mmCIF file with all atom_site columns, C-alpha atoms in Angstrom:
data_model
loop_
_atom_site.group_PDB
_atom_site.id
_atom_site.type_symbol
_atom_site.label_atom_id
_atom_site.label_alt_id
_atom_site.label_comp_id
_atom_site.label_asym_id
_atom_site.label_entity_id
_atom_site.label_seq_id
_atom_site.pdbx_PDB_ins_code
_atom_site.Cartn_x
_atom_site.Cartn_y
_atom_site.Cartn_z
_atom_site.occupancy
_atom_site.B_iso_or_equiv
_atom_site.pdbx_formal_charge
_atom_site.auth_seq_id
_atom_site.auth_comp_id
_atom_site.auth_asym_id
_atom_site.auth_atom_id
_atom_site.pdbx_PDB_model_num
ATOM 1   C CA . PRO A 1 1   ? 20.736 4.833  36.338 1.00 80.00 ? 572 PRO A CA 1
ATOM 2   C CA . GLN A 1 2   ? 20.374 8.394  37.368 1.00 88.00 ? 573 GLN A CA 1
ATOM 3   C CA . ARG A 1 3   ? 19.962 11.696 35.642 1.00 93.00 ? 574 ARG A CA 1
ATOM 4   C CA . VAL A 1 4   ? 20.926 14.917 37.481 1.00 95.00 ? 575 VAL A CA 1
ATOM 5   C CA . LEU A 1 5   ? 20.215 18.557 36.767 1.00 96.00 ? 576 LEU A CA 1
ATOM 6   C CA . ARG A 1 6   ? 21.921 21.347 38.804 1.00 96.00 ? 577 ARG A CA 1
ATOM 7   C CA . ASN A 1 7   ? 21.617 24.992 38.781 1.00 97.00 ? 578 ASN A CA 1
ATOM 8   C CA . LYS A 1 8   ? 23.064 27.513 41.247 1.00 97.00 ? 579 LYS A CA 1
ATOM 9   C CA . ASP A 1 9   ? 20.494 26.888 43.987 1.00 98.00 ? 580 ASP A CA 1
ATOM 10  C CA . TYR A 1 10  ? 19.243 23.247 43.485 1.00 98.00 ? 581 TYR A CA 1
ATOM 11  C CA . ARG A 1 11  ? 20.262 19.760 42.479 1.00 98.00 ? 582 ARG A CA 1
ATOM 12  C CA . LEU A 1 12  ? 17.503 17.499 41.059 1.00 98.00 ? 583 LEU A CA 1
ATOM 13  C CA . ILE A 1 13  ? 18.262 13.800 40.943 1.00 96.00 ? 584 ILE A CA 1
ATOM 14  C CA . HIS A 1 14  ? 16.067 11.365 39.058 1.00 94.00 ? 585 HIS A CA 1
ATOM 15  C CA . ASN A 1 15  ? 16.642 7.803  40.151 1.00 90.00 ? 586 ASN A CA 1
ATOM 16  C CA . ILE A 1 16  ? 15.196 6.001  37.201 1.00 85.00 ? 587 ILE A CA 1
ATOM 17  C CA . ASN A 1 17  ? 15.156 2.536  38.487 1.00 79.00 ? 588 ASN A CA 1
ATOM 18  C CA . PHE A 1 18  ? 14.271 3.566  42.045 1.00 80.00 ? 589 PHE A CA 1
ATOM 19  C CA . LYS A 1 19  ? 12.438 0.473  42.937 1.00 77.00 ? 590 LYS A CA 1
ATOM 20  C CA . MET A 1 20  ? 15.726 -1.557 42.748 1.00 74.00 ? 591 MET A CA 1
ATOM 21  C CA . PRO A 1 21  ? 18.625 -1.481 45.054 1.00 64.00 ? 592 PRO A CA 1
ATOM 22  C CA . PHE A 1 22  ? 21.430 0.799  44.052 1.00 62.00 ? 593 PHE A CA 1
ATOM 23  C CA . PRO A 1 23  ? 23.921 -1.303 41.938 1.00 62.00 ? 594 PRO A CA 1
ATOM 24  C CA . ILE A 1 24  ? 27.457 -1.618 43.191 1.00 65.00 ? 595 ILE A CA 1
ATOM 25  C CA . ASP A 1 25  ? 30.299 -2.871 41.127 1.00 66.00 ? 596 ASP A CA 1
ATOM 26  C CA . GLN A 1 26  ? 31.738 -6.167 42.409 1.00 70.00 ? 597 GLN A CA 1
ATOM 27  C CA . ASP A 1 27  ? 35.318 -4.640 42.854 1.00 74.00 ? 598 ASP A CA 1
ATOM 28  C CA . PHE A 1 28  ? 33.937 -2.017 45.082 1.00 73.00 ? 599 PHE A CA 1
ATOM 29  C CA . LEU A 1 29  ? 32.341 -4.636 47.392 1.00 77.00 ? 600 LEU A CA 1
ATOM 30  C CA . VAL A 1 30  ? 35.895 -5.969 48.275 1.00 82.00 ? 601 VAL A CA 1
ATOM 31  C CA . SER A 1 31  ? 37.461 -2.527 48.595 1.00 86.00 ? 602 SER A CA 1
ATOM 32  C CA . PRO A 1 32  ? 38.741 -1.620 52.123 1.00 89.00 ? 603 PRO A CA 1
ATOM 33  C CA . THR A 1 33  ? 36.445 1.555  52.070 1.00 83.00 ? 604 THR A CA 1
ATOM 34  C CA . TYR A 1 34  ? 33.371 -0.441 51.548 1.00 82.00 ? 605 TYR A CA 1
ATOM 35  C CA . GLN A 1 35  ? 34.253 -3.133 53.959 1.00 88.00 ? 606 GLN A CA 1
ATOM 36  C CA . ASP A 1 36  ? 34.958 -0.569 56.618 1.00 88.00 ? 607 ASP A CA 1
ATOM 37  C CA . LEU A 1 37  ? 31.661 1.098  56.027 1.00 82.00 ? 608 LEU A CA 1
ATOM 38  C CA . LEU A 1 38  ? 29.861 -2.254 56.093 1.00 84.00 ? 609 LEU A CA 1
ATOM 39  C CA . ASN A 1 39  ? 31.592 -3.414 59.337 1.00 90.00 ? 610 ASN A CA 1
ATOM 40  C CA . ARG A 1 40  ? 30.937 -0.096 60.991 1.00 89.00 ? 611 ARG A CA 1
ATOM 41  C CA . THR A 1 41  ? 27.266 -0.260 59.975 1.00 85.00 ? 612 THR A CA 1
ATOM 42  C CA . VAL A 1 42  ? 26.857 -3.803 61.237 1.00 89.00 ? 613 VAL A CA 1
ATOM 43  C CA . SER A 1 43  ? 28.588 -3.062 64.468 1.00 92.00 ? 614 SER A CA 1
ATOM 44  C CA . GLY A 1 44  ? 26.553 0.087  65.050 1.00 89.00 ? 615 GLY A CA 1
ATOM 45  C CA . LEU A 1 45  ? 29.653 2.335  64.971 1.00 90.00 ? 616 LEU A CA 1
ATOM 46  C CA . PRO A 1 46  ? 29.802 5.822  63.381 1.00 87.00 ? 617 PRO A CA 1
ATOM 47  C CA . THR A 1 47  ? 30.502 5.530  59.673 1.00 83.00 ? 618 THR A CA 1
ATOM 48  C CA . HIS A 1 48  ? 31.635 9.191  59.238 1.00 80.00 ? 619 HIS A CA 1
ATOM 49  C CA . TRP A 1 49  ? 29.493 9.376  56.128 1.00 78.00 ? 620 TRP A CA 1
ATOM 50  C CA . TYR A 1 50  ? 26.455 11.604 55.766 1.00 78.00 ? 621 TYR A CA 1
ATOM 51  C CA . ARG A 1 51  ? 24.192 8.675  54.720 1.00 77.00 ? 622 ARG A CA 1
ATOM 52  C CA . THR A 1 52  ? 23.709 5.149  55.853 1.00 75.00 ? 623 THR A CA 1
ATOM 53  C CA . ILE A 1 53  ? 24.132 2.226  53.436 1.00 71.00 ? 624 ILE A CA 1
ATOM 54  C CA . ASP A 1 54  ? 20.340 1.876  53.169 1.00 76.00 ? 625 ASP A CA 1
ATOM 55  C CA . GLN A 1 55  ? 19.984 5.514  52.222 1.00 77.00 ? 626 GLN A CA 1
ATOM 56  C CA . TYR A 1 56  ? 22.430 4.880  49.335 1.00 74.00 ? 627 TYR A CA 1
ATOM 57  C CA . TYR A 1 57  ? 20.837 1.589  48.322 1.00 75.00 ? 628 TYR A CA 1
ATOM 58  C CA . TYR A 1 58  ? 17.161 2.647  48.376 1.00 81.00 ? 629 TYR A CA 1
ATOM 59  C CA . ARG A 1 59  ? 16.371 6.037  47.002 1.00 85.00 ? 630 ARG A CA 1
ATOM 60  C CA . SER A 1 60  ? 13.266 8.037  46.130 1.00 89.00 ? 631 SER A CA 1
ATOM 61  C CA . GLN A 1 61  ? 12.344 8.414  42.522 1.00 92.00 ? 632 GLN A CA 1
ATOM 62  C CA . TRP A 1 62  ? 12.981 12.122 42.769 1.00 95.00 ? 633 TRP A CA 1
ATOM 63  C CA . GLU A 1 63  ? 15.491 13.963 44.997 1.00 97.00 ? 634 GLU A CA 1
ATOM 64  C CA . LEU A 1 64  ? 15.681 17.767 45.251 1.00 98.00 ? 635 LEU A CA 1
ATOM 65  C CA . TYR A 1 65  ? 18.314 19.562 47.437 1.00 98.00 ? 636 TYR A CA 1
ATOM 66  C CA . ASN A 1 66  ? 18.813 23.115 48.159 1.00 98.00 ? 637 ASN A CA 1
ATOM 67  C CA . LEU A 1 67  ? 22.489 23.476 47.732 1.00 97.00 ? 638 LEU A CA 1
ATOM 68  C CA . HIS A 1 68  ? 22.942 26.546 49.930 1.00 97.00 ? 639 HIS A CA 1
ATOM 69  C CA . ASP A 1 69  ? 20.803 25.476 52.929 1.00 97.00 ? 640 ASP A CA 1
ATOM 70  C CA . ASP A 1 70  ? 21.825 21.705 52.610 1.00 96.00 ? 641 ASP A CA 1
ATOM 71  C CA . PRO A 1 71  ? 25.273 21.396 51.125 1.00 93.00 ? 642 PRO A CA 1
ATOM 72  C CA . HIS A 1 72  ? 25.518 17.594 52.221 1.00 91.00 ? 643 HIS A CA 1
ATOM 73  C CA . GLU A 1 73  ? 22.227 16.881 50.445 1.00 92.00 ? 644 GLU A CA 1
ATOM 74  C CA . LEU A 1 74  ? 20.484 15.264 53.569 1.00 91.00 ? 645 LEU A CA 1
ATOM 75  C CA . HIS A 1 75  ? 16.951 16.782 53.262 1.00 95.00 ? 646 HIS A CA 1
ATOM 76  C CA . ASN A 1 76  ? 15.113 15.708 50.172 1.00 97.00 ? 647 ASN A CA 1
ATOM 77  C CA . LEU A 1 77  ? 12.656 18.455 49.279 1.00 98.00 ? 648 LEU A CA 1
ATOM 78  C CA . ALA A 1 78  ? 10.978 16.737 46.372 1.00 98.00 ? 649 ALA A CA 1
ATOM 79  C CA . SER A 1 79  ? 7.766  16.064 48.402 1.00 97.00 ? 650 SER A CA 1
ATOM 80  C CA . ASP A 1 80  ? 7.835  19.490 50.151 1.00 98.00 ? 651 ASP A CA 1
ATOM 81  C CA . PRO A 1 81  ? 4.811  21.522 49.051 1.00 98.00 ? 652 PRO A CA 1
ATOM 82  C CA . ASP A 1 82  ? 6.859  24.675 49.271 1.00 98.00 ? 653 ASP A CA 1
ATOM 83  C CA . HIS A 1 83  ? 9.142  23.371 46.466 1.00 98.00 ? 654 HIS A CA 1
ATOM 84  C CA . THR A 1 84  ? 6.444  22.195 44.083 1.00 98.00 ? 655 THR A CA 1
ATOM 85  C CA . SER A 1 85  ? 7.106  24.822 41.451 1.00 98.00 ? 656 SER A CA 1
ATOM 86  C CA . VAL A 1 86  ? 11.117 24.408 41.617 1.00 98.00 ? 657 VAL A CA 1
ATOM 87  C CA . LEU A 1 87  ? 10.527 20.620 41.262 1.00 98.00 ? 658 LEU A CA 1
ATOM 88  C CA . ALA A 1 88  ? 8.211  21.068 38.358 1.00 98.00 ? 659 ALA A CA 1
ATOM 89  C CA . GLN A 1 89  ? 10.566 23.577 36.551 1.00 98.00 ? 660 GLN A CA 1
ATOM 90  C CA . LEU A 1 90  ? 13.620 21.412 37.011 1.00 98.00 ? 661 LEU A CA 1
ATOM 91  C CA . ARG A 1 91  ? 11.826 18.240 35.858 1.00 96.00 ? 662 ARG A CA 1
ATOM 92  C CA . ASN A 1 92  ? 10.785 20.015 32.726 1.00 96.00 ? 663 ASN A CA 1
ATOM 93  C CA . GLU A 1 93  ? 14.297 21.201 32.098 1.00 96.00 ? 664 GLU A CA 1
ATOM 94  C CA . LEU A 1 94  ? 15.591 17.713 32.579 1.00 95.00 ? 665 LEU A CA 1
ATOM 95  C CA . LEU A 1 95  ? 13.008 16.219 30.281 1.00 92.00 ? 666 LEU A CA 1
ATOM 96  C CA . ASP A 1 96  ? 13.790 18.907 27.584 1.00 94.00 ? 667 ASP A CA 1
ATOM 97  C CA . TRP A 1 97  ? 17.555 17.911 27.921 1.00 94.00 ? 668 TRP A CA 1
ATOM 98  C CA . GLN A 1 98  ? 16.628 14.146 27.594 1.00 92.00 ? 669 GLN A CA 1
ATOM 99  C CA . ILE A 1 99  ? 14.611 14.759 24.467 1.00 91.00 ? 670 ILE A CA 1
ATOM 100 C CA . ARG A 1 100 ? 17.299 16.887 22.917 1.00 94.00 ? 671 ARG A CA 1
ATOM 101 C CA . THR A 1 101 ? 19.973 14.358 23.582 1.00 93.00 ? 672 THR A CA 1
ATOM 102 C CA . GLU A 1 102 ? 17.758 11.386 22.751 1.00 90.00 ? 673 GLU A CA 1
ATOM 103 C CA . ASP A 1 103 ? 18.326 9.895  26.071 1.00 90.00 ? 674 ASP A CA 1
ATOM 104 C CA . PRO A 1 104 ? 17.126 6.226  25.959 1.00 87.00 ? 675 PRO A CA 1
ATOM 105 C CA . TRP A 1 105 ? 16.005 6.474  29.721 1.00 83.00 ? 676 TRP A CA 1
ATOM 106 C CA . ARG A 1 106 ? 13.697 9.387  29.111 1.00 78.00 ? 677 ARG A CA 1
ATOM 107 C CA . CYS A 1 107 ? 10.510 7.112  29.300 1.00 71.00 ? 678 CYS A CA 1
ATOM 108 C CA . SER A 1 108 ? 11.432 5.286  32.373 1.00 63.00 ? 679 SER A CA 1
ATOM 109 C CA . PRO A 1 109 ? 10.277 4.041  34.876 1.00 60.00 ? 680 PRO A CA 1
ATOM 110 C CA . GLY A 1 110 ? 6.797  4.953  33.879 1.00 61.00 ? 681 GLY A CA 1
ATOM 111 C CA . GLY A 1 111 ? 7.232  3.925  30.327 1.00 56.00 ? 682 GLY A CA 1
ATOM 112 C CA . VAL A 1 112 ? 8.430  0.400  31.077 1.00 52.00 ? 683 VAL A CA 1
ATOM 113 C CA . LEU A 1 113 ? 5.898  -2.333 30.850 1.00 48.00 ? 684 LEU A CA 1
ATOM 114 C CA . GLU A 1 114 ? 6.062  -4.781 33.789 1.00 50.00 ? 685 GLU A CA 1
ATOM 115 C CA . ARG A 1 115 ? 4.354  -8.185 34.024 1.00 48.00 ? 686 ARG A CA 1
#
């Protein structure tokens, strides 16, 4: 699951279960589009996508993109020290929304006990 907050300048993405591969529906796996992407990736051919399969599967817990400077969302600014205040502000706004809407994922992943 993901939660996304966007304003006119930035998009914040919280990949809640970021330690796990991105789930893909079974019907998508057999689709011609996915098969073409997979075959091109395996063959080392251009995919004509902005990201690789691995970049879709394995994501950081937090992604922050400047929508003006990076419209294809290729450069994650979440760990950039120059964007610390923007990240903190948007994370707080997202948490406020999750509390207001009683989002069941608001405690995750840090609130989930693991053995």
